[in-house]
PDB file of C-alpha atoms in Angstrom:
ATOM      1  CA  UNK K   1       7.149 200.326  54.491  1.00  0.00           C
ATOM      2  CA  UNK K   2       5.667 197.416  55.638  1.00  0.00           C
ATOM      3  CA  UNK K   3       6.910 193.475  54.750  1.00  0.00           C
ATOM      4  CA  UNK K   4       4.469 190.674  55.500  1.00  0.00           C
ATOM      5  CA  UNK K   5       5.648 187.036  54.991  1.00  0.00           C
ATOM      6  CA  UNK K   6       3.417 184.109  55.751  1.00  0.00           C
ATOM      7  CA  UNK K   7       4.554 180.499  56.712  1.00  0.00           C
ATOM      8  CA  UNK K   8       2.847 177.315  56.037  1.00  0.00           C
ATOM      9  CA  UNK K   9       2.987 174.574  58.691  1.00  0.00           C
ATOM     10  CA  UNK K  10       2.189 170.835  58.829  1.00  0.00           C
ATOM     11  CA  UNK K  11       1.286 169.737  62.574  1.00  0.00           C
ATOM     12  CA  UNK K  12       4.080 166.621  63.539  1.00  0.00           C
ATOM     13  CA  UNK K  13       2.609 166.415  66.918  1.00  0.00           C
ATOM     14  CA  UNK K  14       0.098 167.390  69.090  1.00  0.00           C
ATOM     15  CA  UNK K  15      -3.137 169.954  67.735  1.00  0.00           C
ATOM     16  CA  UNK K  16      -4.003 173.253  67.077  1.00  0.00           C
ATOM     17  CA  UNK K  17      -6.988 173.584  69.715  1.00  0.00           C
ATOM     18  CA  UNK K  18      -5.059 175.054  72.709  1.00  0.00           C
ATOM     19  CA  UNK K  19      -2.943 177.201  70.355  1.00  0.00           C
ATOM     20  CA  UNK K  20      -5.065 178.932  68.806  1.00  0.00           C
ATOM     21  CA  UNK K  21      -6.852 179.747  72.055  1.00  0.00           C
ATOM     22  CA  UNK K  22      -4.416 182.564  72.400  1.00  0.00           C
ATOM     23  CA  UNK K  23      -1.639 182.170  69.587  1.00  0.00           C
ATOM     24  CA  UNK K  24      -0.005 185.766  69.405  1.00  0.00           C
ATOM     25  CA  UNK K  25       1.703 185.765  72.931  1.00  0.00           C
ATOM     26  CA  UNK K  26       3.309 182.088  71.876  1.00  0.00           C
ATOM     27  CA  UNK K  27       4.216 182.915  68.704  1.00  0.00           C
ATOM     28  CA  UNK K  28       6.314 186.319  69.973  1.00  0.00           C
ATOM     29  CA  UNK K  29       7.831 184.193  72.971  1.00  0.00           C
ATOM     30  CA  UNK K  30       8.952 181.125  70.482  1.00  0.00           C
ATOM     31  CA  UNK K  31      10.845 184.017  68.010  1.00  0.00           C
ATOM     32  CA  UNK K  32      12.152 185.431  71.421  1.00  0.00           C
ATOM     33  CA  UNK K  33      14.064 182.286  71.913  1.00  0.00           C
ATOM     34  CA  UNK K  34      15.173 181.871  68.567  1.00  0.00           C
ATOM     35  CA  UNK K  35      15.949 185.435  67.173  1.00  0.00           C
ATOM     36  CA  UNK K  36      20.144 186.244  67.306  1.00  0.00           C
ATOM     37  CA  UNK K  37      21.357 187.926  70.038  1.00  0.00           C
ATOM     38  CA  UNK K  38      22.640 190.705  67.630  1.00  0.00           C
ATOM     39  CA  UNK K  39      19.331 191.517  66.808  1.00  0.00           C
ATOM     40  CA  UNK K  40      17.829 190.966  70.195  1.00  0.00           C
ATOM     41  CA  UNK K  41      18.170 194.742  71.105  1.00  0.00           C
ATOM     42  CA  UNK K  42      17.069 196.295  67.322  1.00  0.00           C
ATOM     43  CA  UNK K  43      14.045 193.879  66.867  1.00  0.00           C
ATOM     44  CA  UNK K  44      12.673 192.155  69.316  1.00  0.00           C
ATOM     45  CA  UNK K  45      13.025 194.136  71.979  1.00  0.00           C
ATOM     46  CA  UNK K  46      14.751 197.603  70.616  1.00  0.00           C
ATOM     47  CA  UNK K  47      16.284 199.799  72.835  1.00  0.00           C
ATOM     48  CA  UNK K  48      16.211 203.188  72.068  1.00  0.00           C
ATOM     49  CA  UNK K  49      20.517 203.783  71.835  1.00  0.00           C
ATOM     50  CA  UNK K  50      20.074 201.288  68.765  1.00  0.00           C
ATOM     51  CA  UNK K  51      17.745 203.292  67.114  1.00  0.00           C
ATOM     52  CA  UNK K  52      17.231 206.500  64.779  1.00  0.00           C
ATOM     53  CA  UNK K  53      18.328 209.511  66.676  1.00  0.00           C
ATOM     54  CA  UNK K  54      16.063 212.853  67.564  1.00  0.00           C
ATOM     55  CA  UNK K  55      13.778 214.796  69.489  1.00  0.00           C
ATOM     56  CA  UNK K  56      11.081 211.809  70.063  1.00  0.00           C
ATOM     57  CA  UNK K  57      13.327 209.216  72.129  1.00  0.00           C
ATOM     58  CA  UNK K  58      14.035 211.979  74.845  1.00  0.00           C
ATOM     59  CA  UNK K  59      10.721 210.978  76.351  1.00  0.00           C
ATOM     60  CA  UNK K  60      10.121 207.550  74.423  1.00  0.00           C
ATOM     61  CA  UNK K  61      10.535 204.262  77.460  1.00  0.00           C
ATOM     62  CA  UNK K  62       9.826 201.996  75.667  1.00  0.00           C
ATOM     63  CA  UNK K  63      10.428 201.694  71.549  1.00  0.00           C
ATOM     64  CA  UNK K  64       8.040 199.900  69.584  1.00  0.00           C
ATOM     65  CA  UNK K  65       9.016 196.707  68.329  1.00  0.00           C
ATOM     66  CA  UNK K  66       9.171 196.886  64.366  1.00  0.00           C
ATOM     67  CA  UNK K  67       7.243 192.625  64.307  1.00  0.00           C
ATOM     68  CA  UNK K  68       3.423 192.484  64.391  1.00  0.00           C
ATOM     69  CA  UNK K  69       1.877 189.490  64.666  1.00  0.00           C
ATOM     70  CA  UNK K  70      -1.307 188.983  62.854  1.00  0.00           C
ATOM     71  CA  UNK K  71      -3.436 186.303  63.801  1.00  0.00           C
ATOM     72  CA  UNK K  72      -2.215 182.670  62.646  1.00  0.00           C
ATOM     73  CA  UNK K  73      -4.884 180.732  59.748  1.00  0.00           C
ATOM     74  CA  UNK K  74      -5.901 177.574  59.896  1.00  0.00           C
ATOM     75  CA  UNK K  75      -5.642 175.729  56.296  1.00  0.00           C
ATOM     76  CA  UNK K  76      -7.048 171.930  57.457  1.00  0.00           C
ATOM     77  CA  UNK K  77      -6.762 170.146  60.746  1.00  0.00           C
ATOM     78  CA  UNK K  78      -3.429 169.746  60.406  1.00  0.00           C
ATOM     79  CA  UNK K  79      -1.844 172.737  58.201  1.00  0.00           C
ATOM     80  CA  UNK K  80      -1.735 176.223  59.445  1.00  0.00           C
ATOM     81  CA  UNK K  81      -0.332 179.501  58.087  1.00  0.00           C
ATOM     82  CA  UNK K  82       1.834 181.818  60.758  1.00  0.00           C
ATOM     83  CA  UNK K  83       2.202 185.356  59.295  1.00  0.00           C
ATOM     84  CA  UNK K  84       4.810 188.042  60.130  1.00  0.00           C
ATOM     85  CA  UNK K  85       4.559 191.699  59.655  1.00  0.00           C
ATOM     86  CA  UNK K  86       7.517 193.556  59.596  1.00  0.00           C
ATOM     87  CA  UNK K  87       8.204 197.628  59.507  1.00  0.00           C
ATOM     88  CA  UNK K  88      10.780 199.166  57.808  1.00  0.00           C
ATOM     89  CA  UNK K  89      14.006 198.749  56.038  1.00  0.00           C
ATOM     90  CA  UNK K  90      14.775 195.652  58.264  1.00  0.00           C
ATOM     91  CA  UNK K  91      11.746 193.581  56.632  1.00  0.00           C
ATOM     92  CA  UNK K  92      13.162 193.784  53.210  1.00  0.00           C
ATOM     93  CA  UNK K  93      15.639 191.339  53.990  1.00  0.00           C
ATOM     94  CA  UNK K  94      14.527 187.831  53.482  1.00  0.00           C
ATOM     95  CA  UNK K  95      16.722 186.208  55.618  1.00  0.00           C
ATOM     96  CA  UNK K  96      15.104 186.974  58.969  1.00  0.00           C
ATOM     97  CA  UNK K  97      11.988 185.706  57.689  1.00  0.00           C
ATOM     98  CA  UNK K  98      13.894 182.786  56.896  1.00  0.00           C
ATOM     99  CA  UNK K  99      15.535 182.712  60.149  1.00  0.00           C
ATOM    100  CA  UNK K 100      12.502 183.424  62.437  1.00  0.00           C
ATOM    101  CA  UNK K 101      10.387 180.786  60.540  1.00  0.00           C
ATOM    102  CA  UNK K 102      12.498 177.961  60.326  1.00  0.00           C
ATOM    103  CA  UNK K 103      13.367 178.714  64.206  1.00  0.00           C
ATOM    104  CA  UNK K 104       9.298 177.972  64.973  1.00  0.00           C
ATOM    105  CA  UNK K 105      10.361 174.475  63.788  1.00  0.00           C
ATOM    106  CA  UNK K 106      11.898 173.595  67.387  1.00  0.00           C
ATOM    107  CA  UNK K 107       9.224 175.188  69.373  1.00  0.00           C
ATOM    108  CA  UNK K 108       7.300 172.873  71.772  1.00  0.00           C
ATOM    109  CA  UNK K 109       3.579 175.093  72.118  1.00  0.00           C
ATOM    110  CA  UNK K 110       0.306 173.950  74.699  1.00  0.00           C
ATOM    111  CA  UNK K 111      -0.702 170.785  73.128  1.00  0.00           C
ATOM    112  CA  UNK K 112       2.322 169.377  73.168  1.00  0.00           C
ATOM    113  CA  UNK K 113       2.434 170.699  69.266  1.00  0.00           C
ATOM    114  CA  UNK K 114       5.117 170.902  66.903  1.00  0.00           C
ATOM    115  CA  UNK K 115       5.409 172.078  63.705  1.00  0.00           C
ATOM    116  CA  UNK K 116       6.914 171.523  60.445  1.00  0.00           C
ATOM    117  CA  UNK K 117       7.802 174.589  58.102  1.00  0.00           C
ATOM    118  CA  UNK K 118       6.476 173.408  54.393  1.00  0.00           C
ATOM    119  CA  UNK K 119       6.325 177.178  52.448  1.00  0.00           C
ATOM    120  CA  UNK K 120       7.483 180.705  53.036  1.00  0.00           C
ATOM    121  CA  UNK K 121       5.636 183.523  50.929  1.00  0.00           C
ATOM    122  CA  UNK K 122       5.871 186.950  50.984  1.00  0.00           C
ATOM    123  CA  UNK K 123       2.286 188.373  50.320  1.00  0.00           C
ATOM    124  CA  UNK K 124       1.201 191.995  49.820  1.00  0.00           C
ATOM    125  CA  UNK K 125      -1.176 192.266  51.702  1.00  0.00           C
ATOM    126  CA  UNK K 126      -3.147 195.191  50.039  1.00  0.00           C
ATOM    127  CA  UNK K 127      -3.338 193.545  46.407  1.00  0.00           C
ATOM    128  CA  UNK K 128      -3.448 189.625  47.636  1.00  0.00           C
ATOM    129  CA  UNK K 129      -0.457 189.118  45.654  1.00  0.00           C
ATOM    130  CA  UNK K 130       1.876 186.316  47.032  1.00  0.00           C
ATOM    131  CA  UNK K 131       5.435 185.316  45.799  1.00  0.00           C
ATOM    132  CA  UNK K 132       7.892 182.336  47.438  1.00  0.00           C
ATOM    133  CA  UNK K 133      10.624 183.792  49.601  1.00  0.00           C
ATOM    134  CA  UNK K 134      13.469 183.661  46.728  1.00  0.00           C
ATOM    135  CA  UNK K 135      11.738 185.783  44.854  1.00  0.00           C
ATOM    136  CA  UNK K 136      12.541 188.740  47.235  1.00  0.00           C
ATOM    137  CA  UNK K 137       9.500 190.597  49.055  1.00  0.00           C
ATOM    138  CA  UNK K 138       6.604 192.602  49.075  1.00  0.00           C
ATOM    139  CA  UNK K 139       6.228 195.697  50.506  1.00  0.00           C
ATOM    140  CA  UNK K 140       3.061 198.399  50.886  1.00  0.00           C
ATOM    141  CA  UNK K 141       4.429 202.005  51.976  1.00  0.00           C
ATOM    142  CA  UNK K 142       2.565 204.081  53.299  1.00  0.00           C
ATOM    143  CA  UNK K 143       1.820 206.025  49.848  1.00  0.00           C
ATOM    144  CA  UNK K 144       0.193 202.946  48.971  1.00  0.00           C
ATOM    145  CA  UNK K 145      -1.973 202.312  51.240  1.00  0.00           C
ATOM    146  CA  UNK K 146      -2.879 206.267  50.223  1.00  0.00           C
ATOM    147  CA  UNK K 147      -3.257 205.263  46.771  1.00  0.00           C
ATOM    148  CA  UNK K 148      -6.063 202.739  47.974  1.00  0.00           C
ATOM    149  CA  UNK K 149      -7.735 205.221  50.541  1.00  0.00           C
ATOM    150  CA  UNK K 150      -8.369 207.333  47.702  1.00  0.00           C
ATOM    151  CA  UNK K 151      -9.322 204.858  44.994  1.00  0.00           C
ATOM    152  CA  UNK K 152     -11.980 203.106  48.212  1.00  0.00           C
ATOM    153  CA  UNK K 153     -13.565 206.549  49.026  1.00  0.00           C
ATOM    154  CA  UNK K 154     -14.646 206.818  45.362  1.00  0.00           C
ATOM    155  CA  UNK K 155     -17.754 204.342  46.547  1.00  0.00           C
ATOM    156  CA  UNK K 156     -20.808 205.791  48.285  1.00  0.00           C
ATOM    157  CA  UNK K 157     -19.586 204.370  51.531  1.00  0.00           C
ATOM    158  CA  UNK K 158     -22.403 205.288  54.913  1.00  0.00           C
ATOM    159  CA  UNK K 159     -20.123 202.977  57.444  1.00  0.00           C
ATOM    160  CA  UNK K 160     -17.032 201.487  58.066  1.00  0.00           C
ATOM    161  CA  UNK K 161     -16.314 198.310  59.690  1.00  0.00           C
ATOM    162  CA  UNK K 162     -13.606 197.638  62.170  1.00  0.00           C
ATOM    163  CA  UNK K 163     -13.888 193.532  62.594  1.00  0.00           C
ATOM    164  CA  UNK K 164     -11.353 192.955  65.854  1.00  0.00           C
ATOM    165  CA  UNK K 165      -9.447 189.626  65.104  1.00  0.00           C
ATOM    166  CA  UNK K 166      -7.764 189.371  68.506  1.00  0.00           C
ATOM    167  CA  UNK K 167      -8.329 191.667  71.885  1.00  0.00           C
ATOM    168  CA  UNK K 168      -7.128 195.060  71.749  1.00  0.00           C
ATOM    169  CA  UNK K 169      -6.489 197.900  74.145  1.00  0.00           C
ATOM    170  CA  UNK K 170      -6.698 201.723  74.412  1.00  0.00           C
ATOM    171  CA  UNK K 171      -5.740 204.027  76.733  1.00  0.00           C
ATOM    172  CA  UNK K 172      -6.567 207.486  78.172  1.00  0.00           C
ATOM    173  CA  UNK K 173      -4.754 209.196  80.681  1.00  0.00           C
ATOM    174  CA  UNK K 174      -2.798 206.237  81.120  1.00  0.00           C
ATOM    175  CA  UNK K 175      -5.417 203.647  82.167  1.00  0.00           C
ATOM    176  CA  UNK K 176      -7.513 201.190  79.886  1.00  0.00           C
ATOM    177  CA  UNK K 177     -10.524 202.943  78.503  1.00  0.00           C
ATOM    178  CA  UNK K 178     -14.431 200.922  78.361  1.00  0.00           C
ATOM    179  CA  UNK K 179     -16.487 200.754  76.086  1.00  0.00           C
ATOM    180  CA  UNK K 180     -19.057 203.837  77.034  1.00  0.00           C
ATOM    181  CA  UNK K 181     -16.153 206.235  76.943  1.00  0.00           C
ATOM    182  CA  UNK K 182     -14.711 205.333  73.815  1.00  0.00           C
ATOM    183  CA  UNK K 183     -14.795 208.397  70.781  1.00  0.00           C
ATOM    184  CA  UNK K 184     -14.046 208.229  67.321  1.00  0.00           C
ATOM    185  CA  UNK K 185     -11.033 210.307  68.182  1.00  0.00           C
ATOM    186  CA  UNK K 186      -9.391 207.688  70.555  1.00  0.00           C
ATOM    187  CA  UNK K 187      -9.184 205.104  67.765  1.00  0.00           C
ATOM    188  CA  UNK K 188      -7.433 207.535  64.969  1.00  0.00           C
ATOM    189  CA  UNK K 189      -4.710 209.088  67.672  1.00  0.00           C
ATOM    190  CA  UNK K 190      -3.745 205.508  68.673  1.00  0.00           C
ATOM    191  CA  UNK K 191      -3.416 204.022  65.250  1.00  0.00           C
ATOM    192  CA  UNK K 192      -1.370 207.938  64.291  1.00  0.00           C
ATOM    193  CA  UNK K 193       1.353 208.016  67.209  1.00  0.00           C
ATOM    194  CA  UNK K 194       1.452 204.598  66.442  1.00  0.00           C
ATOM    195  CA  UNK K 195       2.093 204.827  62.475  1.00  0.00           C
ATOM    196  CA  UNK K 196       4.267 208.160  63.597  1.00  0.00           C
ATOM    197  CA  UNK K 197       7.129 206.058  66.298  1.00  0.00           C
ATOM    198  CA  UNK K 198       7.230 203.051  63.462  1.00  0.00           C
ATOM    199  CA  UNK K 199       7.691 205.343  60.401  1.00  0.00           C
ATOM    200  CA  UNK K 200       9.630 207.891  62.391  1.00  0.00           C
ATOM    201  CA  UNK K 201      12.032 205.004  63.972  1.00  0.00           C
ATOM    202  CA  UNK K 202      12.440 202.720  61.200  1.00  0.00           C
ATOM    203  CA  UNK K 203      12.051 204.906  58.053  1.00  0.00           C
ATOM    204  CA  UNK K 204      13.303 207.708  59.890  1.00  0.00           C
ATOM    205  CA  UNK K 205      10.654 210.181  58.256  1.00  0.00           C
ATOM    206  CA  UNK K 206       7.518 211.709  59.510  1.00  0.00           C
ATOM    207  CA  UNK K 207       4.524 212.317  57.452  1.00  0.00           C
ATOM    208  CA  UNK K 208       2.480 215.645  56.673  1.00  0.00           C
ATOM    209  CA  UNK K 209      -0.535 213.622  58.676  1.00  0.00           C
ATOM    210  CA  UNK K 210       1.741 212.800  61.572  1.00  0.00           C
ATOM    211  CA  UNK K 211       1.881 216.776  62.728  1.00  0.00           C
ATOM    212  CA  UNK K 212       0.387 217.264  66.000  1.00  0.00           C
ATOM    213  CA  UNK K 213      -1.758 220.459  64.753  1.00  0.00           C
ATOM    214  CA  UNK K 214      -3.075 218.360  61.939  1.00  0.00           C
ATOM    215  CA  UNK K 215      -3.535 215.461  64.418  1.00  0.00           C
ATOM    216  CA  UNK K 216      -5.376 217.476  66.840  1.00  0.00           C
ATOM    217  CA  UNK K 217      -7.784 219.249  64.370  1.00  0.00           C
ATOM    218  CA  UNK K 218      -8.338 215.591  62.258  1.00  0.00           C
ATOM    219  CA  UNK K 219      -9.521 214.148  65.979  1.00  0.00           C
ATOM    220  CA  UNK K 220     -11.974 217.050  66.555  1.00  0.00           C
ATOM    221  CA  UNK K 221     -13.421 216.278  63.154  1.00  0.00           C
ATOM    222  CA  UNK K 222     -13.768 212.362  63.911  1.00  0.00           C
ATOM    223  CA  UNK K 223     -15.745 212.943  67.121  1.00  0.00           C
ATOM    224  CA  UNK K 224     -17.806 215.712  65.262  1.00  0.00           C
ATOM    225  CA  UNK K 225     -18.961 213.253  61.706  1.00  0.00           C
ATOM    226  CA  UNK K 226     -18.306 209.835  63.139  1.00  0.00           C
ATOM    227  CA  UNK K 227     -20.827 207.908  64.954  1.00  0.00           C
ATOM    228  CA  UNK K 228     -19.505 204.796  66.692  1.00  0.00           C
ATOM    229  CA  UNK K 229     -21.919 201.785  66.860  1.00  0.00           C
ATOM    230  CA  UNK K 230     -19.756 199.398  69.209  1.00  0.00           C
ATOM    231  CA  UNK K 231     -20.507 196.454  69.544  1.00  0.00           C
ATOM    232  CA  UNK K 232     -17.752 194.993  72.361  1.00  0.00           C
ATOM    233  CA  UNK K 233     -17.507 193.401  75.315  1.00  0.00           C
ATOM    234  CA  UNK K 234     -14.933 192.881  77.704  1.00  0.00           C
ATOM    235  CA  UNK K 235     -12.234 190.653  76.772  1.00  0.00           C
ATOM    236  CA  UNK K 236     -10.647 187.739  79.693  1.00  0.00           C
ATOM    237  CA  UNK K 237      -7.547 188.555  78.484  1.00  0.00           C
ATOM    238  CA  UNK K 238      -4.201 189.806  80.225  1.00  0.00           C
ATOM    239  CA  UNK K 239      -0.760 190.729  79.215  1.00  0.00           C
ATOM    240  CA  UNK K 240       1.741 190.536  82.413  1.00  0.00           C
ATOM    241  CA  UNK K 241      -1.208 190.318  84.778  1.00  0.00           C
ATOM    242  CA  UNK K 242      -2.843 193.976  83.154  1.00  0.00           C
ATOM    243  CA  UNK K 243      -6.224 194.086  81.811  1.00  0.00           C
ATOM    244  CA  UNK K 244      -8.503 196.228  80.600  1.00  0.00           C
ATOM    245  CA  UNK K 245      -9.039 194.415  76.790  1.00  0.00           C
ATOM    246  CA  UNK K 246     -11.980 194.529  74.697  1.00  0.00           C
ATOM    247  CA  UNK K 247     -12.960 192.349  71.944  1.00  0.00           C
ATOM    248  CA  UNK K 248     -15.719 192.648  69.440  1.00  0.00           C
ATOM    249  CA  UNK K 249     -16.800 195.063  66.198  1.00  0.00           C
ATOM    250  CA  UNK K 250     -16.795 198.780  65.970  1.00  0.00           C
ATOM    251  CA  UNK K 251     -18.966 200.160  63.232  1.00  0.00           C
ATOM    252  CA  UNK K 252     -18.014 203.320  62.232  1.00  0.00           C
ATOM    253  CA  UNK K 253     -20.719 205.473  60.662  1.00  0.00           C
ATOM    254  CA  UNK K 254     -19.980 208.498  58.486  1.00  0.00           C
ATOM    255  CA  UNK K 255     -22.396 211.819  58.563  1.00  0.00           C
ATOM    256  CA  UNK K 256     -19.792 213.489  56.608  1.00  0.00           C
ATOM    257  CA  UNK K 257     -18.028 211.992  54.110  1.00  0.00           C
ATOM    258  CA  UNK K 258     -16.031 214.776  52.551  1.00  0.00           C
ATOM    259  CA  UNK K 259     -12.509 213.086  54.971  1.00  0.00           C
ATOM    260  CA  UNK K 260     -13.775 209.942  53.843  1.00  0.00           C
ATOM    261  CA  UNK K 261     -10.011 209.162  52.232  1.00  0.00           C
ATOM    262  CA  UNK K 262      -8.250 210.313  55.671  1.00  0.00           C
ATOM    263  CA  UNK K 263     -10.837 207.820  57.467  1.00  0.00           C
ATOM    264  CA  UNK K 264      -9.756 204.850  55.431  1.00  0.00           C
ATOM    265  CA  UNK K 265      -6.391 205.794  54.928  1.00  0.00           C
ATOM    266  CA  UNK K 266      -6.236 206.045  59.363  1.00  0.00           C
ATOM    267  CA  UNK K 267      -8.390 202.632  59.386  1.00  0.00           C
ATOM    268  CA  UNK K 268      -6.409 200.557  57.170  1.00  0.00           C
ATOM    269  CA  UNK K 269      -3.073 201.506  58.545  1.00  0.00           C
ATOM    270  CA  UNK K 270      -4.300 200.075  61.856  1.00  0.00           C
ATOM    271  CA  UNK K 271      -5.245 197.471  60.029  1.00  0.00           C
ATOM    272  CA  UNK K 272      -1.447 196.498  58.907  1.00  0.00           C
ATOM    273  CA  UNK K 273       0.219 197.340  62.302  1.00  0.00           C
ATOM    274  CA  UNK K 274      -2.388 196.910  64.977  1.00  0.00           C
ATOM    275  CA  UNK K 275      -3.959 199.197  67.619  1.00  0.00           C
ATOM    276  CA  UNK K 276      -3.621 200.193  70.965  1.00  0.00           C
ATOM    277  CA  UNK K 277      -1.336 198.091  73.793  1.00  0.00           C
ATOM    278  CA  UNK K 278       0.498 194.741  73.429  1.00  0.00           C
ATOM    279  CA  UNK K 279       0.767 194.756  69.307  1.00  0.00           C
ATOM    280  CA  UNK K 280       3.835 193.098  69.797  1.00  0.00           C
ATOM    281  CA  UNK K 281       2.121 190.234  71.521  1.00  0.00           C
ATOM    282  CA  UNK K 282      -0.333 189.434  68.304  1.00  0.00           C
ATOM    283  CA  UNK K 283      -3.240 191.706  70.297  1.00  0.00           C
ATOM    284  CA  UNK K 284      -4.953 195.232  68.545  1.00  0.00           C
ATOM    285  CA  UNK K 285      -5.445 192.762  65.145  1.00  0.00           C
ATOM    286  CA  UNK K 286      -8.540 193.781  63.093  1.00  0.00           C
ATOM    287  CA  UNK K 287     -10.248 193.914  59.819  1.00  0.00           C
ATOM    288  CA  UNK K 288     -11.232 197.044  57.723  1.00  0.00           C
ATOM    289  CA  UNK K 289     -14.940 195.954  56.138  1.00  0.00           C
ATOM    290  CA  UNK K 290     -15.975 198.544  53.707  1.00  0.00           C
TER     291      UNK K 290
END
């Protein structure tokens, strides 16, 4: 399951123009600072002794962190809303919303800014609907963002739009992959093994989709019916001195539609946790346009 919550900020001091220049990485390194050390090690940077036992952290380095950062909205010139995914049973509780959010308050960020925290909400983020904090939160599972693939692929949909919101960054063989060698197939098996460590880590369940057979077959399929028109370019961007981003739209255009559901249901999980490398760091954020 998945938790968003979505603060509203007041600029005290400062503005929002060097910010937002690149607003995930100072965002994750102002909760850094102000998370509690007891959850240090489970959330912000989980180790794998902390989490759910089994046959995936024998080769696993490096958990997942269950946070995304989606990219911050700006209300006026001087009001902005900072948003906060969060994966599994630890997002139901309020309180580290609470917690995190309040703890932006005492961040200094480029610009000399500072904020003040005027609303928390908890919005779900597949219906719109919003609610204040104390009236709990609001969670999409993963059967509900099913529900939605299959009510979406009722439409005579020809193309799917993948509208990147911040940098992102796949891999092949261990090194960043351009845009000329990127395949239908690379997108889905990033945004599965990701869905697959979150759901299998924090829910401690794996879904039928996540099998590697199914995985394997669904990827042939995608390269076979799925036409990529991508329009990206490199990005400037670089995460501990490592590049390799791109930034931009992928179009997605269907020959076949008869997976049409799995397509959607693939594209709008990505859409809730992010892509590729350096999620945790607000990067990988898109759009679904259908």
């Amino acid at each position: 399951m998945i938790t968003s919550y979505w603060a509203v900020y007041s600029v005290v001091e400062g503005d929002l123009t060097e910010f937002m220049r690149n607003p995930g990485p100072r965002i994750r390194g102002a909760i850094g600072r102000v998370i509690p050390r007891e959850l240090y090690r489970v959330f912000f940077k989980p180790e794998r002794r902390f989490l759910a036992r089994g046959f995936m952290l024998r080769k696993l380095k490096h958990p997942p962190p269950p946070y995304i950062i989606p990219p911050p909205r700006i209300l006026t010139f001087s009001m902005i809303e900072v948003g906060l995914r969060i994966y599994g049973r630890i997002g139901m509780d309020t309180r580290l919303a609470s917690l995190i959010f309040s703890g932006l308050e005492r961040a200094i960020f480029p610009g000399s800014l500072k904020l003040r925290l005027e609303e928390i909400y908890a919005s779900n983020e597949l219906t719109g609907a919003r609610r204040l904090l104390r009236e709990g939160p609001a969670t999409i599972s993963l059967e509900d963002i099913e529900a939605w693939s299959r009510e979406a692929s009722a439409d005579n949909i020809e193309a799917v739009k993948m509208v990147f919101l911040t940098p992102f960054k796949l891999l092949r063989d261990g090194k960043p992959m351009g845009v000329e060698e990127l395949k239908p197939s690379d997108i889905f098996r990033h945004i599965i093994r990701r869905a697959f460590l979150l759901e299998y880590l924090y829910n401690g369940r794996m879904m039928a989709w996540m099998n590697p057979s199914y995985v394997r077959e669904f990827k042939g399929w995608a390269d076979e019916n799925i036409v990529l028109d991508k329009k990206l370019r490199k990005s400037s961007v670089k995460v501990k001195g490592s590049g390799g981003f791109l930034e931009g739209v992928i179009i997605l255009e269907m020959r076949n539609r008869i997976r049409l559901c799995e397509v959607l249901r693939y594209l709008k999980i990505g859409e809730m946790i992010g892509v590729g490398k350096s999620v945790s760091y607000g990067y990988g954020q898109y759009k679904v346009i259908i």
